């Protein structure tokens, strides 16, 4: 089955700890994205990458970091500098600028800071 | 600033009724307007999308209407069913890149 996987589904973190959320896709998509969703709100873009070894900040990048060493993987690290990290995190991918706009989403990771 | 404004925030409709969700955008460079459906605890899934060269697109019970001059587009859910109860997001992007700008979402509840 082709698709996007995110792990873990639920994640608990103590204040002051960094935590890394996993996102893997086997759709052979060039572009990948990370969004944050807070209760009752829309999706806000954290980081995106249109090609391996390159990524750009989205609208709310402060306190987050990413890497794109492989086409199929785009992990997100929530650092201790992120003041309010409790949220639902969604990863997405799309074919890229040459292949169309549709973004496919993973099932999400719910992060709770204790 | 690129923004997409969505309304209403929530709506309740009886089974068989019509749900209507509206979105307005500012950036005239946007050329792709998708709608996503999200169930609780799940990731959003693409429902239907439109480009500005058409004024309406229909897929089953879901229809997008697009008004380029007013910079508005809307989603109509005909014959709404309890299984349509979800949160719906409109979005927009430019041809030059795939970065989507999302509206704030509309929570739809269809009562049996």
Coordinates of N, CA and C in Angstrom, one line a residue, chain A residues 9 31 33 35 37 40-43 45 48 50 59 88 90 94-97 100-107 110, chain B residues 9 31-32 36 38 41-46 51 87 89 93-105 107:
Chain A
X9 N 1.7 7.6 17.2 CA 0.3 8.2 17.1 C 0.1 9.2 18.3
X31 N 7.8 16.6 -2.7 CA 7.6 17.6 -1.7 C 7.0 17.0 -0.4
X33 N 5.6 18.2 3.8 CA 5.2 19.3 4.6 C 4.9 18.9 6.1
X35 N 2.5 20.3 9.3 CA 1.5 21.3 9.8 C 1.3 21.0 11.3
X37 N -1.9 21.6 14.1 CA -3.3 21.8 14.2 C -3.7 21.9 15.7
X40 N -10.0 23.0 17.2 CA -10.9 24.0 16.6 C -10.3 25.0 15.6
X41 N -9.1 24.7 15.2 CA -8.4 25.6 14.3 C -8.0 25.0 13.0
X42 N -7.5 25.8 12.1 CA -7.1 25.3 10.8 C -5.6 24.8 10.9
X43 N -5.1 24.4 9.8 CA -3.7 23.9 9.7 C -2.7 25.0 9.5
X45 N 1.3 25.9 8.6 CA 2.5 25.3 8.1 C 3.7 25.6 8.9
X48 N 8.4 23.1 5.1 CA 8.2 22.3 4.0 C 9.5 22.1 3.2
X50 N 10.8 20.9 -0.8 CA 10.4 20.5 -2.2 C 11.4 19.6 -2.8
X59 N 4.9 29.2 8.3 CA 4.4 30.4 9.0 C 4.8 30.4 10.5
X88 N -1.7 18.7 17.6 CA -1.8 17.6 16.7 C -1.0 18.0 15.5
X90 N 0.6 17.1 11.7 CA 0.3 16.4 10.5 C 1.4 16.6 9.5
X94 N 3.3 15.8 -1.5 CA 2.7 16.0 -2.8 C 3.8 15.7 -3.9
X95 N 3.3 15.5 -5.1 CA 4.2 15.1 -6.2 C 5.3 16.2 -6.4
X96 N 5.0 17.5 -6.1 CA 6.0 18.5 -6.4 C 5.6 19.4 -7.5
X97 N 6.4 20.4 -7.7 CA 6.0 21.4 -8.7 C 5.8 20.9 -10.1
X100 N 1.9 18.3 -9.8 CA 0.6 18.6 -9.3 C 0.6 19.1 -7.9
X101 N -0.6 19.5 -7.5 CA -0.7 20.2 -6.2 C -1.3 19.4 -5.1
X102 N -1.9 18.2 -5.4 CA -2.6 17.6 -4.3 C -1.7 17.1 -3.2
X103 N -2.1 17.4 -2.0 CA -1.3 17.0 -0.8 C -2.0 15.8 -0.2
X104 N -1.3 14.8 0.2 CA -1.8 13.6 0.9 C -1.3 13.7 2.3
X105 N -2.2 13.5 3.2 CA -1.8 13.6 4.6 C -1.7 12.3 5.3
X106 N -0.8 12.3 6.3 CA -0.6 11.1 7.2 C -1.7 11.2 8.3
X107 N -1.7 10.2 9.2 CA -2.7 10.1 10.2 C -2.5 11.0 11.4
X110 N -0.3 13.1 17.9 CA -0.8 14.0 19.0 C 0.3 14.1 20.0
Chain B
X9 N -17.9 28.9 11.1 CA -17.0 28.0 11.9 C -17.7 26.7 12.2
X31 N -4.2 29.6 -7.9 CA -4.9 29.0 -9.0 C -5.3 27.6 -8.8
X32 N -5.3 27.2 -7.5 CA -5.8 25.8 -7.2 C -6.5 25.9 -5.9
X36 N -10.8 19.9 1.8 CA -10.4 18.7 2.5 C -11.4 18.4 3.6
X38 N -12.0 16.2 7.2 CA -11.2 15.6 8.3 C -12.2 15.1 9.3
X41 N -9.4 13.0 14.9 CA -8.3 12.1 15.2 C -7.6 11.6 13.9
X42 N -8.0 12.1 12.7 CA -7.5 11.6 11.5 C -6.9 12.7 10.7
X43 N -6.1 12.4 9.7 CA -5.5 13.4 8.8 C -6.6 13.8 7.8
X44 N -6.5 15.1 7.3 CA -7.4 15.5 6.2 C -7.3 14.7 5.0
X45 N -8.4 14.6 4.2 CA -8.3 13.9 2.9 C -9.0 14.8 1.9
X46 N -8.3 14.8 0.7 CA -8.9 15.6 -0.4 C -10.3 15.2 -0.8
X51 N -10.0 24.6 -10.3 CA -9.1 25.7 -10.8 C -10.0 26.8 -11.3
X87 N -15.0 17.9 9.9 CA -14.6 19.3 9.7 C -14.1 19.4 8.3
X89 N -12.1 21.9 5.4 CA -11.2 22.9 5.2 C -11.1 23.3 3.7
X93 N -3.6 27.5 -3.4 CA -2.2 27.6 -3.6 C -1.9 28.2 -5.0
X94 N -0.6 28.6 -5.2 CA -0.2 29.2 -6.4 C 0.4 28.2 -7.4
X95 N 0.4 28.5 -8.6 CA 1.0 27.6 -9.6 C 2.5 27.4 -9.4
X96 N 3.2 28.5 -8.8 CA 4.6 28.4 -8.7 C 5.1 27.5 -7.6
X97 N 4.2 27.1 -6.8 CA 4.6 26.2 -5.7 C 3.5 25.4 -5.1
X98 N 3.7 24.5 -4.3 CA 2.6 23.7 -3.8 C 2.2 24.0 -2.4
X99 N 2.7 25.1 -1.8 CA 2.4 25.5 -0.5 C 0.9 25.9 -0.4
X100 N 0.1 25.2 0.4 CA -1.3 25.4 0.6 C -1.5 26.4 1.8
X101 N -2.4 27.3 1.6 CA -2.9 28.2 2.6 C -4.3 27.7 3.0
X102 N -4.5 27.3 4.2 CA -5.8 26.8 4.7 C -6.7 27.8 5.3
X103 N -8.0 27.6 5.1 CA -9.0 28.3 5.9 C -9.1 27.7 7.3
X104 N -9.8 28.4 8.2 CA -9.9 28.0 9.6 C -10.7 26.7 9.9
X105 N -11.5 26.3 8.9 CA -12.2 25.0 9.1 C -13.7 25.3 9.5
X107 N -16.9 23.0 11.1 CA -17.3 21.7 11.7 C -18.8 21.6 11.3

